[in-house]
Amino acid sequence: MTSPPAPDSDPTEPPAGPSAGRRGGGNSGDGGRPGRGPAGGPGRGPGGRQPWWWPSARLAVAVAVLAAVLVLTVFLTRPGHDEDILPGPGEVLLQPAAAPGPSPFTESTATSAAAAPTPTAPPAAPPGTPPGGTGTVRSVQGSAPGLYGGTRSTASCDVARQIGLLTGDRAKTTAFGDLAGVDDAAVPGYLRALTPVALRRDTRVTNHGFTGGEAFAYQSVLQAGTAVLVDAHGLPRVRCACGNPLTPPVALKKAPATTGEAWPAYRPSDVVVVQQTSAMVDTFVLLDPATGHWFARPRGTTGASDRPTSEPNGTPGGGAAPGA
């Protein structure tokens, strides 16, 4: 006749076998690890066994850790995590001249020649142009004398370095070419055909960052003094502080909210939009703000062909000559 189990025995305990007796504290078996205590160590039940819920708890911890890693990855790789908050619908990002901005295409290739003070007088609007301060901003022809500035005989952007940085990444080359409307192989030639200048007015554009292998667009205002490359029709096409491709701004129905860092001279009513010319610009008439002298820069050159020129009559839109 079988004796009833002892009061302190566990009915779920496996029957005694060859390994019985090794649970309490030997050098082998699942409960006999040195230094883990008489019950087999932390997290173990009676007789040194793991509780039934132990695998589920470990799985829950693993899932929580994985979720935290994913959240951190999304935070660190999202557009604009670095220094600027990406603007939302109806918003415009204010970008100081030297700030790289969110998720730049490349390192800065702007030179010291790009630095220029923000003028205090806004350009006069052409006849019939709606005033700024609402959803519209004043439009200025890309060929207007004094719209752009720079330093005579010195480019505001290192075009050769810009080509090297951009074409060193195939995905960036493709994204840039798509926005510029050229094939990958044509990107270097496209950049060489642009003209390095510096903005002399706070200017609205559609900017583009690069993240996750793709470009993304956002509306921004570039501070006067920003180094850009302009095309044959006078439109800004590259922002040299970040290598970002630029396109004309998207029209907004009302005055946009702004995000980013404003500069002391920023006034929404002073912002301009560059309008492309119908004919190609052969020569850009620029002002050197450091000297107050005017000079002419042929399209697609980087300073070696600059020549002095007389002060033009009027300014962008036909107002008084802008201050240096």
Short mmCIF file of C-alpha atoms in Angstrom, two decimals:
data_model
loop_
_atom_site.label_atom_id
_atom_site.label_comp_id
_atom_site.label_asym_id
_atom_site.label_seq_id
_atom_site.Cartn_x
_atom_site.Cartn_y
_atom_site.Cartn_z
CA MET A 1 0.00 0.00 0.00
CA THR A 2 1.36 3.37 -1.06
CA SER A 3 1.93 5.91 1.69
CA PRO A 4 0.35 9.38 1.21
CA PRO A 5 2.79 12.17 0.26
CA ALA A 6 4.45 14.14 2.98
CA PRO A 7 2.60 17.37 3.84
CA ASP A 8 5.43 19.59 2.57
CA SER A 9 5.94 17.76 -0.74
CA ASP A 10 4.93 19.26 -4.06
CA PRO A 11 2.39 17.16 -6.00
CA THR A 12 3.75 18.54 -9.28
CA GLU A 13 7.33 17.48 -8.50
CA PRO A 14 8.62 14.94 -11.02
CA PRO A 15 9.16 11.52 -9.61
CA ALA A 16 12.51 10.72 -8.17
CA GLY A 17 15.00 9.48 -10.72
CA PRO A 18 18.69 9.35 -11.39
CA SER A 19 18.99 13.10 -11.09
CA ALA A 20 16.96 13.36 -7.94
CA GLY A 21 18.92 14.77 -5.05
CA ARG A 22 20.88 17.17 -7.29
CA ARG A 23 18.32 19.97 -7.00
CA GLY A 24 19.38 21.32 -3.70
CA GLY A 25 22.94 22.44 -4.27
CA GLY A 26 25.27 20.26 -6.31
CA ASN A 27 27.49 21.47 -9.13
CA SER A 28 25.15 20.32 -11.88
CA GLY A 29 21.43 20.20 -12.61
CA ASP A 30 19.10 23.12 -13.11
CA GLY A 31 19.05 24.06 -9.46
CA GLY A 32 22.58 23.31 -8.44
CA ARG A 33 24.44 26.35 -9.72
CA PRO A 34 26.92 27.63 -7.15
CA GLY A 35 25.95 30.81 -5.38
CA ARG A 36 22.27 30.82 -6.40
CA GLY A 37 20.85 29.78 -3.06
CA PRO A 38 18.96 26.77 -1.83
CA ALA A 39 15.94 27.40 -4.05
CA GLY A 40 17.95 27.55 -7.25
CA GLY A 41 18.42 31.36 -7.38
CA PRO A 42 16.19 34.32 -8.04
CA GLY A 43 13.12 33.82 -10.17
CA ARG A 44 12.84 30.09 -9.45
CA GLY A 45 9.98 28.35 -7.74
CA PRO A 46 9.88 25.48 -5.28
CA GLY A 47 12.48 22.89 -5.94
CA GLY A 48 14.52 25.29 -8.10
CA ARG A 49 12.06 25.29 -11.02
CA GLN A 50 11.23 28.46 -13.01
CA PRO A 51 7.64 29.71 -12.50
CA TRP A 52 5.18 29.06 -15.33
CA TRP A 53 5.08 32.76 -16.17
CA TRP A 54 8.84 33.21 -16.53
CA PRO A 55 9.11 32.76 -20.35
CA SER A 56 6.22 35.21 -20.88
CA ALA A 57 7.89 37.80 -18.66
CA ARG A 58 11.13 37.54 -20.58
CA LEU A 59 9.25 37.91 -23.86
CA ALA A 60 7.47 41.00 -22.55
CA VAL A 61 10.78 42.59 -21.55
CA ALA A 62 12.27 41.83 -24.96
CA VAL A 63 9.27 43.35 -26.73
CA ALA A 64 9.47 46.47 -24.54
CA VAL A 65 13.19 46.90 -25.29
CA LEU A 66 12.59 46.46 -29.03
CA ALA A 67 9.77 49.02 -28.96
CA ALA A 68 12.03 51.52 -27.16
CA VAL A 69 14.75 51.02 -29.78
CA LEU A 70 12.27 51.56 -32.60
CA VAL A 71 10.92 54.75 -31.03
CA LEU A 72 14.45 56.09 -30.53
CA THR A 73 15.38 55.23 -34.11
CA VAL A 74 12.34 57.04 -35.49
CA PHE A 75 13.14 60.07 -33.31
CA LEU A 76 16.76 60.25 -34.40
CA THR A 77 16.09 59.72 -38.11
CA ARG A 78 12.97 61.79 -38.59
CA PRO A 79 13.32 64.92 -40.75
CA GLY A 80 14.29 67.96 -38.75
CA HIS A 81 15.45 66.23 -35.58
CA ASP A 82 18.79 68.01 -35.64
CA GLU A 83 18.14 71.69 -35.03
CA ASP A 84 14.95 72.78 -36.73
CA ILE A 85 11.37 71.64 -36.47
CA LEU A 86 10.03 70.77 -39.89
CA PRO A 87 7.17 73.12 -40.76
CA GLY A 88 3.69 71.70 -41.12
CA PRO A 89 0.94 72.68 -43.57
CA GLY A 90 0.60 76.45 -43.74
CA GLU A 91 3.93 76.97 -41.99
CA VAL A 92 7.25 78.34 -43.24
CA LEU A 93 10.67 77.57 -41.76
CA LEU A 94 12.89 80.60 -41.18
CA GLN A 95 16.48 79.65 -42.03
CA PRO A 96 19.45 81.84 -41.03
CA ALA A 97 22.12 82.13 -43.70
CA ALA A 98 24.61 79.65 -42.22
CA ALA A 99 22.22 77.14 -40.62
CA PRO A 100 22.23 73.73 -42.37
CA GLY A 101 18.56 73.12 -41.63
CA PRO A 102 16.79 69.77 -41.29
CA SER A 103 18.36 66.71 -42.92
CA PRO A 104 20.71 68.50 -45.34
CA PHE A 105 21.76 66.92 -48.63
CA THR A 106 25.46 67.67 -48.06
CA GLU A 107 27.90 69.53 -45.87
CA SER A 108 28.11 73.28 -46.38
CA THR A 109 30.03 74.49 -49.42
CA ALA A 110 29.35 78.19 -48.75
CA THR A 111 32.43 80.40 -48.64
CA SER A 112 33.16 83.52 -46.62
CA ALA A 113 32.23 85.55 -49.69
CA ALA A 114 28.58 84.65 -49.04
CA ALA A 115 28.34 86.70 -45.87
CA ALA A 116 26.38 89.89 -46.47
CA PRO A 117 24.40 92.16 -44.17
CA THR A 118 20.64 92.07 -44.35
CA PRO A 119 19.53 95.31 -46.03
CA THR A 120 17.23 97.61 -44.11
CA ALA A 121 15.15 98.76 -47.09
CA PRO A 122 12.81 96.32 -48.85
CA PRO A 123 12.69 96.31 -52.63
CA ALA A 124 9.96 98.30 -54.29
CA ALA A 125 7.21 96.21 -55.86
CA PRO A 126 6.62 96.30 -59.60
CA PRO A 127 3.36 97.96 -60.70
CA GLY A 128 0.38 95.73 -60.03
CA THR A 129 2.22 93.44 -57.61
CA PRO A 130 0.11 92.60 -54.53
CA PRO A 131 1.64 93.90 -51.31
CA GLY A 132 3.23 91.49 -48.89
CA GLY A 133 1.91 90.67 -45.45
CA THR A 134 -0.84 88.23 -46.48
CA GLY A 135 -0.58 84.90 -48.26
CA THR A 136 1.17 86.69 -51.14
CA VAL A 137 4.66 88.15 -51.20
CA ARG A 138 6.20 90.58 -53.66
CA SER A 139 7.71 89.10 -56.77
CA VAL A 140 11.07 90.20 -58.22
CA GLN A 141 12.54 89.25 -61.59
CA GLY A 142 15.61 87.02 -61.32
CA SER A 143 17.53 89.30 -63.65
CA ALA A 144 16.97 92.46 -61.59
CA PRO A 145 20.25 94.30 -60.84
CA GLY A 146 21.07 94.18 -57.15
CA LEU A 147 18.73 91.33 -56.33
CA TYR A 148 21.87 89.28 -55.68
CA GLY A 149 25.24 90.21 -54.27
CA GLY A 150 28.63 88.73 -53.61
CA THR A 151 32.35 89.41 -53.55
CA ARG A 152 34.03 90.34 -56.80
CA SER A 153 36.34 87.62 -58.17
CA THR A 154 35.23 85.19 -55.45
CA ALA A 155 32.45 82.62 -55.61
CA SER A 156 29.98 82.42 -52.72
CA CYS A 157 29.85 78.65 -53.13
CA ASP A 158 32.53 76.05 -53.88
CA VAL A 159 30.87 74.45 -56.89
CA ALA A 160 33.53 71.77 -57.41
CA ARG A 161 33.22 70.61 -53.81
CA GLN A 162 29.45 70.68 -54.08
CA ILE A 163 29.64 68.35 -57.07
CA GLY A 164 31.96 65.98 -55.21
CA LEU A 165 29.78 65.81 -52.10
CA LEU A 166 26.55 65.34 -53.99
CA THR A 167 27.73 62.78 -56.51
CA GLY A 168 29.47 60.76 -53.80
CA ASP A 169 26.06 59.35 -52.83
CA ARG A 170 24.04 57.66 -55.58
CA ALA A 171 20.69 58.06 -53.83
CA LYS A 172 21.28 61.77 -53.28
CA THR A 173 22.40 62.23 -56.88
CA THR A 174 19.19 60.62 -58.12
CA ALA A 175 16.97 62.61 -55.76
CA PHE A 176 18.70 65.85 -56.72
CA GLY A 177 18.49 65.06 -60.43
CA ASP A 178 14.77 64.29 -60.17
CA LEU A 179 14.12 67.71 -58.64
CA ALA A 180 16.39 69.47 -61.13
CA GLY A 181 14.90 67.61 -64.08
CA VAL A 182 18.15 66.00 -65.23
CA ASP A 183 19.60 62.49 -65.33
CA ASP A 184 22.11 61.35 -62.73
CA ALA A 185 25.01 61.65 -65.18
CA ALA A 186 24.02 65.24 -66.00
CA VAL A 187 24.05 66.51 -62.40
CA PRO A 188 27.72 67.71 -62.44
CA GLY A 189 27.17 69.65 -65.66
CA TYR A 190 23.94 71.10 -64.31
CA LEU A 191 25.75 72.41 -61.22
CA ARG A 192 28.61 73.87 -63.25
CA ALA A 193 26.10 75.82 -65.35
CA LEU A 194 24.71 77.56 -62.26
CA THR A 195 26.03 80.88 -60.95
CA PRO A 196 27.14 81.37 -57.30
CA VAL A 197 25.68 84.49 -55.68
CA ALA A 198 24.36 85.64 -52.31
CA LEU A 199 20.77 86.67 -51.59
CA ARG A 200 20.27 90.34 -50.74
CA ARG A 201 16.66 89.89 -49.68
CA ASP A 202 14.92 87.41 -47.39
CA THR A 203 13.55 85.01 -50.00
CA ARG A 204 10.75 82.44 -50.02
CA VAL A 205 11.51 79.08 -51.64
CA THR A 206 10.55 75.45 -51.54
CA ASN A 207 13.49 73.75 -49.84
CA HIS A 208 14.27 70.03 -49.83
CA GLY A 209 15.94 67.86 -47.22
CA PHE A 210 17.08 64.26 -47.61
CA THR A 211 16.36 61.35 -45.30
CA GLY A 212 15.65 57.64 -45.64
CA GLY A 213 16.98 57.63 -49.19
CA GLU A 214 14.44 60.19 -50.41
CA ALA A 215 14.00 63.95 -50.66
CA PHE A 216 11.21 65.76 -48.84
CA ALA A 217 9.93 69.29 -49.46
CA TYR A 218 9.14 72.12 -47.07
CA GLN A 219 8.50 75.85 -47.35
CA SER A 220 11.18 78.17 -46.05
CA VAL A 221 12.42 81.75 -46.00
CA LEU A 222 16.15 82.08 -46.62
CA GLN A 223 17.87 84.97 -44.87
CA ALA A 224 19.56 87.68 -46.92
CA GLY A 225 23.24 86.77 -47.16
CA THR A 226 22.51 83.11 -47.90
CA ALA A 227 24.80 81.62 -50.56
CA VAL A 228 22.86 80.11 -53.45
CA LEU A 229 23.42 78.88 -56.97
CA VAL A 230 21.03 80.43 -59.49
CA ASP A 231 20.07 79.14 -62.92
CA ALA A 232 20.03 80.85 -66.30
CA HIS A 233 16.62 82.38 -65.56
CA GLY A 234 17.69 83.85 -62.22
CA LEU A 235 15.98 81.29 -59.96
CA PRO A 236 17.75 80.00 -56.82
CA ARG A 237 18.39 76.29 -57.39
CA VAL A 238 20.81 75.20 -54.65
CA ARG A 239 21.33 76.39 -51.09
CA CYS A 240 25.07 76.10 -50.52
CA ALA A 241 24.91 75.84 -46.71
CA CYS A 242 23.31 72.40 -47.06
CA GLY A 243 23.47 71.39 -50.74
CA ASN A 244 19.68 71.29 -50.88
CA PRO A 245 17.91 71.67 -54.20
CA LEU A 246 15.51 74.63 -54.35
CA THR A 247 12.34 75.14 -56.35
CA PRO A 248 9.81 78.00 -56.48
CA PRO A 249 7.62 78.33 -53.38
CA VAL A 250 4.11 76.96 -53.09
CA ALA A 251 1.45 79.66 -53.01
CA LEU A 252 -0.36 79.93 -49.66
CA LYS A 253 -3.91 81.20 -49.22
CA LYS A 254 -3.12 83.18 -46.10
CA ALA A 255 -0.17 84.53 -44.16
CA PRO A 256 1.81 81.49 -43.01
CA ALA A 257 2.85 80.74 -39.47
CA THR A 258 6.60 80.56 -39.02
CA THR A 259 8.89 78.16 -37.23
CA GLY A 260 12.65 78.14 -36.78
CA GLU A 261 14.97 80.94 -35.73
CA ALA A 262 14.05 84.50 -36.75
CA TRP A 263 16.79 87.09 -37.29
CA PRO A 264 16.53 90.69 -36.03
CA ALA A 265 15.82 92.21 -39.46
CA TYR A 266 13.16 89.67 -40.45
CA ARG A 267 9.86 91.23 -41.50
CA PRO A 268 7.20 89.13 -43.26
CA SER A 269 6.28 92.08 -45.48
CA ASP A 270 9.88 92.36 -46.73
CA VAL A 271 10.12 88.78 -48.02
CA VAL A 272 10.36 88.36 -51.79
CA VAL A 273 9.81 85.56 -54.29
CA VAL A 274 12.12 85.36 -57.29
CA GLN A 275 10.30 85.14 -60.61
CA GLN A 276 12.10 83.45 -63.48
CA THR A 277 12.89 85.48 -66.56
CA SER A 278 11.47 84.57 -69.94
CA ALA A 279 14.88 84.92 -71.56
CA MET A 280 18.14 83.57 -70.22
CA VAL A 281 20.29 85.97 -68.21
CA ASP A 282 23.68 86.46 -69.83
CA THR A 283 25.16 88.53 -67.00
CA PHE A 284 24.13 89.07 -63.38
CA VAL A 285 24.71 92.57 -61.99
CA LEU A 286 25.77 92.15 -58.37
CA LEU A 287 26.61 94.42 -55.46
CA ASP A 288 29.59 93.81 -53.21
CA PRO A 289 28.18 94.82 -49.81
CA ALA A 290 31.64 95.10 -48.26
CA THR A 291 32.80 97.77 -50.70
CA GLY A 292 29.56 99.14 -52.14
CA HIS A 293 30.92 98.50 -55.64
CA TRP A 294 28.90 96.95 -58.44
CA PHE A 295 30.24 94.25 -60.71
CA ALA A 296 29.02 91.98 -63.49
CA ARG A 297 29.30 88.18 -63.34
CA PRO A 298 28.65 86.20 -66.54
CA ARG A 299 26.22 83.31 -66.21
CA GLY A 300 27.82 80.03 -65.16
CA THR A 301 31.10 81.56 -63.95
CA THR A 302 32.57 81.55 -60.46
CA GLY A 303 34.35 84.90 -60.21
CA ALA A 304 37.29 84.70 -62.57
CA SER A 305 35.37 86.59 -65.26
CA ASP A 306 33.91 89.29 -62.99
CA ARG A 307 34.30 92.86 -64.18
CA PRO A 308 33.40 96.24 -62.69
CA THR A 309 30.19 97.88 -63.83
CA SER A 310 28.42 101.15 -63.19
CA GLU A 311 25.67 101.46 -60.63
CA PRO A 312 22.39 100.51 -62.29
CA ASN A 313 19.36 102.77 -62.36
CA GLY A 314 16.87 101.49 -59.80
CA THR A 315 16.71 98.24 -57.87
CA PRO A 316 14.66 95.08 -58.06
CA GLY A 317 11.23 96.40 -58.96
CA GLY A 318 12.42 99.94 -59.62
CA GLY A 319 13.09 101.49 -56.19
CA ALA A 320 16.10 103.27 -54.75
CA ALA A 321 19.38 101.43 -54.75
CA PRO A 322 19.56 99.07 -51.76
CA GLY A 323 21.95 99.92 -48.97
CA ALA A 324 25.12 97.90 -48.68
#
